[in-house]
Coordinates of C-alpha atoms in Angstrom, one line a residue:
M18 CA 7.5 -9.2 130.6
R19 CA 4.4 -11.2 132.0
L20 CA 4.1 -13.2 135.4
R21 CA 3.6 -16.2 133.5
A22 CA 7.0 -16.2 132.1
L23 CA 8.6 -16.3 135.5
L24 CA 6.9 -19.7 136.1
E25 CA 8.5 -20.9 132.8
T26 CA 12.0 -20.2 133.9
D27 CA 13.3 -23.2 135.6
A28 CA 16.4 -21.5 137.1
L29 CA 14.1 -19.3 139.3
G30 CA 12.5 -22.0 141.3
L31 CA 9.4 -20.3 141.7
K32 CA 6.3 -21.9 142.9
L33 CA 2.7 -20.4 142.5
L34 CA 1.0 -20.5 145.7
G35 CA -2.2 -18.4 144.4
G36 CA -3.3 -16.2 141.5
E37 CA -3.6 -18.3 138.5
D38 CA -6.1 -16.2 137.0
E39 CA -3.8 -13.2 137.0
L40 CA -0.5 -14.6 135.2
D41 CA -0.8 -12.2 132.4
R42 CA -0.2 -9.1 134.4
T43 CA 2.6 -7.2 133.0
V44 CA 6.1 -6.9 135.4
R45 CA 7.8 -3.6 134.9
G46 CA 10.7 -4.0 137.5
V47 CA 11.5 -5.5 140.5
M48 CA 11.9 -4.6 144.3
T49 CA 13.2 -6.3 147.4
T50 CA 11.8 -5.2 150.6
D51 CA 11.2 -6.4 154.5
L52 CA 9.6 -3.0 155.5
R53 CA 6.0 -3.2 157.0
D54 CA 4.9 -0.3 154.6
P55 CA 7.3 0.0 151.4
S56 CA 4.6 2.3 149.7
R57 CA 6.9 5.2 148.9
Y58 CA 9.5 3.1 147.0
L59 CA 6.6 1.5 144.7
S60 CA 5.7 3.0 141.4
G61 CA 3.4 0.2 140.1
G62 CA 4.0 -2.8 138.3
E63 CA 6.7 -4.5 140.2
L64 CA 7.3 -7.9 141.4
V65 CA 8.0 -7.4 145.1
L66 CA 10.3 -10.0 146.7
T67 CA 10.4 -10.4 150.6
G68 CA 12.1 -12.4 153.2
L69 CA 9.1 -11.9 155.6
A70 CA 11.0 -10.1 158.2
W71 CA 8.2 -7.7 158.5
R72 CA 5.9 -10.3 159.9
R73 CA 5.5 -10.6 163.5
D74 CA 2.2 -12.5 163.8
A75 CA -0.7 -13.5 161.3
A76 CA -2.5 -10.2 161.7
D77 CA 0.6 -8.4 159.7
S78 CA -0.2 -10.2 156.4
D79 CA -3.5 -8.5 155.5
P80 CA -2.3 -4.8 156.1
F81 CA 1.0 -5.7 153.9
V82 CA -0.7 -7.0 151.4
R83 CA -3.4 -4.3 151.1
I84 CA -0.6 -1.8 150.8
L85 CA 0.9 -3.7 147.6
V86 CA -2.4 -3.9 146.0
Q87 CA -3.0 -0.3 146.5
A88 CA 0.5 0.6 145.2
G89 CA -0.3 -1.3 142.0
V90 CA 2.2 -4.1 142.3
A91 CA 2.1 -6.9 139.9
A92 CA 2.9 -9.9 142.3
L93 CA 4.6 -11.0 145.6
A94 CA 7.2 -13.3 145.8
A95 CA 8.1 -14.8 149.2
G96 CA 11.1 -16.5 150.2
E97 CA 11.3 -19.8 152.1
A98 CA 14.7 -19.3 153.7
E99 CA 13.6 -17.7 156.7
L100 CA 10.3 -19.5 157.8
G101 CA 10.2 -22.5 155.6
D102 CA 6.9 -22.8 154.3
I103 CA 5.2 -19.6 153.6
P104 CA 2.6 -18.8 156.2
D105 CA -1.3 -19.6 155.4
D106 CA -2.4 -16.2 156.6
L107 CA -0.2 -14.7 153.7
V108 CA -1.6 -17.1 151.2
L109 CA -5.1 -16.2 152.1
A110 CA -4.5 -12.5 152.3
C111 CA -3.1 -12.4 148.7
A112 CA -6.0 -14.5 147.5
R113 CA -8.5 -12.3 149.2
H114 CA -7.0 -9.1 147.2
R115 CA -6.3 -11.0 144.2
L116 CA -2.6 -10.6 144.3
P117 CA -0.5 -13.5 142.7
L118 CA 1.8 -15.1 145.2
F119 CA 5.1 -16.9 144.3
A120 CA 7.4 -19.2 146.9
V121 CA 11.1 -18.6 146.3
H122 CA 12.9 -21.7 147.1
E123 CA 15.7 -21.4 149.7
S124 CA 18.3 -22.2 147.0
V125 CA 17.8 -19.3 145.1
A126 CA 19.0 -16.0 145.7
F127 CA 16.6 -12.9 145.4
A128 CA 19.6 -11.3 143.4
T129 CA 19.2 -14.1 140.9
V130 CA 15.3 -13.3 140.3
T131 CA 16.2 -9.6 140.3
E132 CA 18.8 -9.9 137.7
H133 CA 16.6 -12.1 135.4
V134 CA 13.7 -9.6 135.6
V135 CA 15.8 -6.6 135.0
R136 CA 17.5 -8.2 132.0
Q137 CA 14.4 -9.2 130.6
V138 CA 12.3 -6.0 131.3
S139 CA 15.4 -3.8 129.9
G140 CA 15.5 -5.9 126.8
E141 CA 11.9 -5.7 125.9
R142 CA 11.9 -2.0 126.6
A143 CA 14.7 -1.5 124.2
G144 CA 13.1 -3.5 121.6
D145 CA 10.0 -1.4 121.9
L146 CA 11.8 1.9 122.0
A147 CA 14.0 0.7 119.1
A148 CA 11.0 0.4 117.1
V149 CA 9.8 4.1 118.0
V150 CA 13.3 5.4 117.2
D151 CA 13.3 3.7 113.8
R152 CA 9.6 5.0 113.0
H153 CA 10.8 8.6 114.1
R154 CA 13.7 8.4 112.0
R155 CA 11.6 7.4 108.8
M156 CA 9.2 10.4 109.7
M157 CA 12.3 12.9 109.9
T158 CA 13.9 11.7 106.7
S159 CA 11.0 11.9 104.7
G160 CA 9.1 15.0 106.0
P161 CA 8.8 17.5 108.8
A162 CA 10.0 16.5 112.5
G163 CA 7.4 15.9 115.1
G164 CA 8.8 17.6 118.2
G165 CA 12.6 17.5 117.5
P166 CA 15.3 15.9 119.9
D167 CA 13.0 16.4 123.0
V168 CA 10.6 13.6 121.8
V169 CA 13.0 10.8 121.7
L170 CA 14.9 12.0 124.6
D171 CA 11.5 11.6 126.5
L172 CA 11.3 8.0 125.2
L173 CA 14.5 7.2 126.5
G174 CA 13.6 8.4 130.1
S175 CA 10.1 6.9 130.2
D176 CA 11.0 3.4 128.6
L177 CA 14.7 3.0 129.6
D178 CA 14.9 5.2 132.7
L179 CA 17.7 7.2 131.1
R180 CA 18.3 10.8 131.7
A181 CA 19.8 12.3 128.4
W182 CA 20.7 15.6 127.1
V183 CA 21.9 17.2 123.6
L184 CA 24.5 19.6 124.0
S185 CA 26.3 22.0 121.8
P186 CA 30.1 22.0 121.6
T187 CA 30.1 25.1 123.9
G188 CA 28.1 23.3 126.6
R189 CA 24.4 24.9 125.6
L190 CA 21.5 22.9 126.5
I191 CA 19.9 22.1 123.0
A192 CA 17.3 19.6 124.4
G193 CA 17.0 17.3 127.5
S194 CA 14.9 15.1 129.4
E195 CA 14.0 16.0 132.9
V196 CA 12.7 12.6 133.7
G197 CA 13.6 11.6 137.2
G198 CA 15.8 14.7 138.1
P199 CA 16.3 18.4 137.9
A200 CA 17.5 20.3 135.0
L201 CA 21.3 20.0 134.1
P202 CA 23.4 22.9 135.6
A203 CA 25.0 25.2 133.2
E204 CA 28.3 24.5 134.7
L205 CA 27.9 20.8 134.2
C206 CA 27.0 21.3 130.9
A207 CA 30.1 23.0 130.0
R208 CA 32.1 20.5 131.8
L209 CA 30.5 17.7 129.9
A210 CA 31.0 19.4 126.5
A211 CA 34.6 20.2 127.5
E212 CA 35.3 16.4 128.4
H213 CA 33.7 15.2 125.2
L214 CA 36.1 17.5 123.1
T215 CA 39.1 16.6 124.9
A216 CA 38.4 12.9 124.3
A217 CA 37.6 13.4 120.7
R218 CA 40.8 15.4 120.1
T219 CA 42.6 12.0 121.3
G220 CA 41.1 10.2 118.6
R221 CA 39.0 7.8 120.9
R222 CA 36.0 6.4 119.7
G223 CA 32.6 7.5 121.6
P224 CA 30.7 7.0 123.6
H225 CA 33.3 8.6 126.3
R226 CA 32.7 7.7 129.8
I227 CA 33.1 10.5 132.3
T228 CA 32.7 10.7 136.0
L229 CA 32.0 14.1 137.5
G230 CA 31.4 14.3 141.1
S231 CA 29.1 11.7 142.1
G232 CA 27.6 11.2 138.7
T233 CA 28.6 9.0 135.7
Y234 CA 28.0 10.1 132.0
S235 CA 28.3 8.7 128.6
L236 CA 29.1 11.0 125.8
F237 CA 28.0 10.2 122.1
P238 CA 29.1 12.4 119.3
I239 CA 26.3 13.3 117.1
V240 CA 27.7 13.3 113.7
R241 CA 25.9 14.9 110.8
S242 CA 25.3 13.6 107.3
G243 CA 28.2 15.9 106.1
G244 CA 30.4 15.1 108.9
R245 CA 32.9 12.8 109.5
S246 CA 32.4 9.2 108.2
A247 CA 32.1 6.2 110.2
Q248 CA 35.8 5.4 109.8
G249 CA 36.7 8.9 110.5
S250 CA 38.6 9.5 107.3
R251 CA 38.5 13.1 107.8
D252 CA 40.3 15.4 110.1
V253 CA 38.5 15.6 113.4
R254 CA 39.1 19.4 113.5
E255 CA 36.9 20.1 110.7
T256 CA 33.6 19.3 112.5
L257 CA 34.8 19.1 116.3
L258 CA 33.7 22.7 117.1
S259 CA 30.3 22.3 115.4
D260 CA 29.0 19.0 116.1
W261 CA 26.3 18.6 119.0
L262 CA 26.6 15.6 121.5
L263 CA 24.5 13.2 123.3
A264 CA 25.2 13.1 127.2
V265 CA 23.7 10.2 128.9
E266 CA 23.6 9.8 132.7
A267 CA 24.9 6.1 132.7
D268 CA 27.8 4.0 132.4
A269 CA 27.7 2.7 128.9
S270 CA 31.1 0.8 129.1
D271 CA 29.0 -2.6 130.0
W272 CA 26.1 -2.0 127.9
P273 CA 25.2 -5.0 125.5
E274 CA 25.6 -4.4 121.7
E275 CA 21.8 -3.7 121.4
R276 CA 21.5 -0.9 123.7
L277 CA 24.6 0.7 122.2
D278 CA 23.3 0.4 118.8
L279 CA 19.8 2.0 119.9
L280 CA 21.8 4.9 121.1
Q281 CA 23.5 5.3 118.1
G282 CA 20.1 5.1 116.4
V283 CA 19.2 8.1 118.6
T284 CA 22.2 10.3 117.6
Q285 CA 21.2 9.6 114.2
L286 CA 17.9 10.7 114.7
I287 CA 18.9 14.0 116.2
A288 CA 21.8 14.4 113.4
V289 CA 18.7 14.4 110.8
E290 CA 17.2 17.2 112.9
R291 CA 20.3 19.1 113.3
D292 CA 20.8 19.0 109.4
R293 CA 17.2 20.3 108.9
R294 CA 17.9 23.2 111.3
D295 CA 21.3 23.8 109.6
A296 CA 19.5 24.3 106.3
A297 CA 17.0 26.8 107.8
R298 CA 20.0 29.1 108.5
T299 CA 20.7 29.4 104.7
V300 CA 18.6 32.4 104.3
R301 CA 20.2 34.3 107.2
R302 CA 23.7 33.1 106.0
R303 CA 22.9 34.6 102.4
L304 CA 21.5 37.8 103.6
A305 CA 24.7 38.3 105.6
Q306 CA 26.9 37.3 102.5
E307 CA 25.2 40.0 100.5
V308 CA 25.7 42.7 102.8
L309 CA 29.1 41.8 103.2
E310 CA 29.8 41.9 99.6
L311 CA 28.3 45.3 99.2
V312 CA 30.3 46.7 102.2
Q313 CA 33.7 45.3 101.0
T314 CA 33.1 46.6 97.3
G315 CA 32.4 50.0 98.5
A316 CA 28.7 50.0 97.4
A317 CA 26.6 53.1 98.0
P318 CA 25.1 53.5 101.5
A319 CA 21.8 53.6 99.9
E320 CA 22.2 50.2 98.2
I321 CA 23.4 48.8 101.6
A322 CA 20.5 50.4 103.4
A323 CA 18.2 48.7 101.1
R324 CA 19.5 45.0 101.9
L325 CA 19.4 45.8 105.6
R326 CA 15.8 46.8 105.2
V327 CA 15.2 43.2 103.9
A328 CA 17.4 41.6 106.5
A329 CA 15.5 43.2 109.5
P330 CA 12.5 41.5 109.3
V331 CA 14.2 38.1 108.7
L332 CA 16.3 38.7 111.7
L333 CA 13.9 40.5 114.0
P334 CA 10.4 39.8 113.1
G335 CA 7.9 42.2 114.3
L336 CA 10.3 44.8 115.2
G337 CA 8.5 48.3 114.5
A338 CA 11.8 50.4 114.2
A339 CA 15.1 49.9 112.1
P340 CA 17.6 48.3 114.4
H341 CA 21.3 49.1 115.2
W342 CA 23.9 46.7 114.1
Q343 CA 27.1 45.3 115.4
V344 CA 29.9 43.4 113.6
V345 CA 31.8 40.5 115.1
V346 CA 34.7 38.8 113.4
A347 CA 36.1 35.5 114.2
R348 CA 39.1 33.5 112.8
A349 CA 39.7 30.0 113.7
E350 CA 43.3 28.4 112.9
W351 CA 45.2 25.5 113.6
E352 CA 49.1 25.4 113.5
G353 CA 50.5 23.5 110.6
S354 CA 47.2 22.8 108.9
D355 CA 45.6 23.6 105.7
I356 CA 42.0 23.0 107.0
E357 CA 39.5 25.5 105.3
A358 CA 38.6 27.5 108.8
G359 CA 36.1 29.8 107.1
P360 CA 33.1 27.3 107.5
I361 CA 34.5 26.3 111.2
A362 CA 34.4 29.8 112.4
Q363 CA 31.1 30.5 110.8
S364 CA 29.6 27.8 112.6
L365 CA 31.5 28.5 115.9
L366 CA 30.4 32.0 115.7
E367 CA 26.8 31.2 115.1
E368 CA 27.0 29.3 118.3
I369 CA 29.0 31.8 120.4
L370 CA 26.5 34.5 119.6
V371 CA 23.7 32.8 121.2
D372 CA 23.0 34.0 124.7
P373 CA 24.5 31.5 127.1
L374 CA 21.2 31.1 129.0
A375 CA 19.1 30.4 126.3
T376 CA 18.1 26.7 125.5
G377 CA 16.7 24.9 122.6
P378 CA 18.0 24.6 119.1
E379 CA 16.6 28.1 117.6
P380 CA 17.8 30.8 119.8
S381 CA 20.2 31.8 116.7
D382 CA 17.5 32.6 114.4
R383 CA 18.6 36.3 114.7
I384 CA 22.1 36.1 113.8
A385 CA 23.5 36.1 110.2
V386 CA 27.2 34.8 109.6
A387 CA 29.0 34.8 106.6
H388 CA 32.4 33.5 106.1
T389 CA 35.3 34.7 103.8
G390 CA 38.5 32.7 103.6
D391 CA 39.6 31.7 107.2
E392 CA 37.4 34.5 108.7
A393 CA 33.6 34.6 109.7
I394 CA 31.7 37.8 110.1
A395 CA 28.5 38.1 111.8
L396 CA 25.9 40.8 111.2
V397 CA 24.0 41.0 114.6
P398 CA 21.0 43.4 114.6
L399 CA 20.3 45.1 117.9
P400 CA 16.7 46.7 118.8
A401 CA 16.8 50.3 118.3
V402 CA 18.1 52.1 121.5
S403 CA 16.1 55.2 123.0
S404 CA 16.9 58.7 121.9
E405 CA 18.8 59.7 124.7
H406 CA 21.6 56.9 123.8
D407 CA 23.6 56.7 121.0
G408 CA 23.9 52.7 121.0
S409 CA 27.7 52.8 121.8
E410 CA 27.4 51.0 124.8
A411 CA 24.7 48.7 123.5
G412 CA 24.8 45.2 122.2
I413 CA 27.6 42.7 122.6
L414 CA 30.5 42.7 124.8
A415 CA 33.6 40.9 123.8
D416 CA 34.4 39.6 127.2
A417 CA 30.9 38.4 127.7
L418 CA 31.2 36.5 124.6
L419 CA 33.7 34.0 126.0
E420 CA 32.8 34.0 129.7
S421 CA 31.0 30.5 129.3
V422 CA 32.6 29.0 126.4
R423 CA 36.2 29.3 127.2
A424 CA 36.7 26.1 128.9
P425 CA 34.8 24.0 126.3
L426 CA 36.6 25.7 123.3
S427 CA 40.0 25.4 124.6
A428 CA 39.5 21.9 125.2
G429 CA 38.6 21.3 121.7
L430 CA 41.6 23.5 120.4
N431 CA 44.0 21.6 122.4
D432 CA 47.4 22.7 121.7
D433 CA 47.4 23.5 118.2
G434 CA 44.2 25.7 117.5
R435 CA 43.2 29.2 118.2
V436 CA 40.1 31.1 118.1
T437 CA 40.2 34.9 117.9
L438 CA 37.2 37.3 118.0
G439 CA 36.7 41.1 117.6
V440 CA 33.4 43.0 118.4
S441 CA 32.7 46.6 116.9
A442 CA 30.6 49.2 118.4
A443 CA 27.1 49.5 117.4
V444 CA 26.4 51.7 114.3
H445 CA 22.7 52.9 113.3
S446 CA 23.1 53.3 109.7
A447 CA 24.6 51.7 106.3
E448 CA 27.2 54.5 106.2
G449 CA 28.7 53.3 109.6
L450 CA 29.0 49.7 108.7
R451 CA 31.9 49.7 106.6
G452 CA 33.8 51.4 109.7
A453 CA 32.3 48.8 112.0
L454 CA 33.5 46.0 109.9
E455 CA 37.1 47.4 110.2
E456 CA 36.9 48.3 113.7
A457 CA 35.8 44.4 114.4
R458 CA 38.7 43.2 112.3
H459 CA 41.4 45.5 114.2
A460 CA 40.0 44.4 117.5
R461 CA 40.4 40.8 116.3
R462 CA 43.9 41.7 115.5
V463 CA 44.3 42.9 119.2
A464 CA 42.8 39.8 120.4
A465 CA 45.3 37.7 118.4
A466 CA 48.4 39.4 119.8
R467 CA 47.3 38.0 123.2
P468 CA 48.3 34.8 124.6
G469 CA 45.9 32.1 125.2
R470 CA 43.8 29.7 122.9
V471 CA 40.4 31.7 123.1
C472 CA 40.8 35.5 122.9
A473 CA 38.4 38.2 122.4
A474 CA 38.5 42.2 122.0
G475 CA 36.3 45.0 121.7
H476 CA 36.0 48.4 120.1
Q477 CA 36.9 49.8 123.8
E478 CA 40.2 48.7 123.6
L479 CA 41.3 50.2 120.3
A480 CA 43.4 53.0 121.8
S481 CA 46.4 54.1 119.7
H482 CA 49.0 52.3 121.3
V483 CA 47.1 49.0 121.3
L484 CA 46.5 49.2 117.4
L485 CA 50.3 49.1 116.8
L486 CA 51.0 46.2 119.0
P487 CA 49.3 43.4 116.6
F488 CA 51.7 44.7 113.9
V489 CA 54.7 44.1 115.7
P490 CA 56.6 40.9 114.5
D491 CA 56.8 38.2 117.1
D492 CA 60.6 38.0 117.2
V493 CA 60.8 41.9 117.7
R494 CA 58.3 41.9 120.3
R495 CA 60.0 39.1 122.2
A496 CA 63.3 40.6 122.0
F497 CA 62.1 43.8 123.2
T498 CA 60.2 42.6 126.4
A499 CA 63.4 40.4 127.2
R500 CA 65.7 43.0 127.0
L501 CA 63.7 45.4 129.3
L502 CA 61.9 42.9 131.7
D503 CA 64.2 39.7 132.1
P504 CA 66.5 41.7 134.5
L505 CA 63.5 42.5 136.7
R506 CA 62.1 38.7 136.5
D507 CA 65.2 37.2 137.2
Y508 CA 65.8 39.5 140.3
D509 CA 62.2 38.9 141.6
R510 CA 63.0 35.1 141.1
R511 CA 66.1 35.0 143.2
H512 CA 65.1 37.8 145.8
R513 CA 61.2 37.9 145.8
A514 CA 61.6 41.6 145.5
E515 CA 58.1 42.1 143.4
L516 CA 59.7 44.6 141.1
I517 CA 57.3 43.6 138.3
P518 CA 54.2 44.1 140.4
T519 CA 56.0 47.3 141.8
L520 CA 56.4 48.7 138.1
E521 CA 52.9 47.8 137.0
A522 CA 51.6 49.9 140.0
F523 CA 53.9 52.8 139.6
L524 CA 53.0 53.1 135.8
D525 CA 49.2 52.7 136.8
C526 CA 49.5 55.5 139.3
D527 CA 51.3 57.9 136.6
G528 CA 54.3 58.2 138.8
S529 CA 52.5 59.4 142.0
W530 CA 54.8 57.9 144.6
T531 CA 52.1 58.7 147.4
R532 CA 49.4 56.9 145.7
C533 CA 51.6 54.1 144.7
A534 CA 53.0 53.4 148.3
T535 CA 49.4 53.6 149.4
R536 CA 48.2 50.9 146.8
L537 CA 51.1 48.6 147.7
H538 CA 50.7 49.2 151.3
L539 CA 54.3 50.3 151.3
H540 CA 56.2 53.0 152.9
V541 CA 57.3 55.7 150.3
N542 CA 61.0 55.2 151.2
T543 CA 60.5 51.5 150.3
L544 CA 58.9 52.2 147.2
R545 CA 61.7 54.5 146.1
Y546 CA 64.3 51.9 146.9
R547 CA 62.5 49.4 144.6
V548 CA 62.3 52.1 141.8
G549 CA 65.7 52.6 142.1
R550 CA 66.6 48.9 141.9
I551 CA 64.5 48.6 138.6
E552 CA 66.4 51.7 137.0
Q553 CA 69.8 50.2 138.1
L554 CA 69.0 46.9 136.6
T555 CA 67.5 48.2 133.4
S556 CA 69.6 51.5 132.9
R557 CA 66.4 53.2 132.3
D558 CA 65.0 56.3 134.2
L559 CA 61.3 56.3 135.2
S560 CA 61.1 60.0 135.3
R561 CA 61.6 60.2 131.7
L562 CA 58.3 59.8 129.4
E563 CA 60.2 57.5 126.8
D564 CA 61.1 55.3 129.4
K565 CA 58.1 55.1 131.1
L566 CA 56.3 54.4 127.6
D567 CA 58.8 51.6 126.9
F568 CA 58.0 49.8 130.1
F569 CA 54.3 50.3 129.4
L570 CA 54.4 48.4 125.9
A571 CA 56.6 45.7 127.2
L572 CA 54.4 45.0 130.0
R573 CA 51.4 44.9 127.4
M574 CA 53.1 42.8 125.0
S575 CA 54.6 40.2 127.6

């Protein structure tokens, strides 16, 4: 806004004391101060309000005004409540340094002036930014994007003083404005994503207001053109685990409609970019689908190898040697629902396989994921390992996949959804790819047999006894574990005897009395008493291999 507009607002009660030729200056903000040197808090363009408490005598006026001019303020407004008329020395100092000076009538509170200036400046900035956003939207829908989401987030920071970030549903940072503060920590990104997914599962419309620590954030869903309609007619679970979100460090609950509309425009702008980047994944998805079909139909290894040679330059450009490959299988499912889960698992697996420390929208350009039925299958290339390694320990580890995304995904899955993953060992040839696919599928079944909403298992866990567990019916498993372990649990509950932990330690120590007693910090006689109580309650003999194996399996299935 212009200084001239302040004089035209009767409610402010301002009187111009000097600077008639400078009334076309632009006001970018407002600050109230009685410091002798407020320069550290000034950035330029402010209307400075002062009650003159800094002035002890006439000699103080010129230094004060000089500091304001050097800081680039737009004008000075002095209140009449403390001294009555504004001192002549201040009027002369402002005239000498060409700084416009206003008198604020004693009946007008500084808060009234501040509120008016902030409202006007924010409105003008929002209008300017809305025009920029609209221009970017037209550019992005008709041709290549100019800078991606970062451009519009930088505009939010510079024009509206809003820090904002685009996050994936797992809490990965896609884009962010760092105006006015440090980068957003990964832990906070994950918390924001989890809070957003929790709120979305309740059916509440965005933006969602979240307070974490000392910060307040407003979370706006970024709905793609193929996603839910404005009325939310489609099941939210179909897109919840693939949609990005916009996190703004502000409380949007009291924003005017104009500003909310502006932020909705920003989300639409980012959604266009998301659609474009998803389209770029088409080639990688098609490569994965072709290789998967060859593997599942029993094609000759030479034919599979030929497709892998085509895929390698696309997924690992510039790589000299042929890579190793890993297979990751994922499945998403919801109880009592007929949602098509394959595309959901595909999109989710593409996100999970990205390095959690990577930022930006394109670190997934080396991942090819296909889907068949409710299952998604990823073909992950690995740089060739050196000759002294066989590749068996290289690449993706199942536990590491879910370490940083478990909390957000659990929030999105709520109490009716599950995501399970299986990871194969690395293979170095087309001949090994079929075995890797079956290995990953077996590992996923092992993960599915475990409790929890988000579970993964790797090839290292495919011991023979573990392979059997996923195929045991749930009712048989429950009956078996209840018959064997419930007497011990009941006894522990009543007597705090720790029989279950003692049993686990005894089996882990291969029945060694000395090692088990040392691990539990017990006397051997105390250990013998506990084991005797276990045998008495269960009618089993822990010296027999068959009974040891039954206890071992019951503990694994419980």
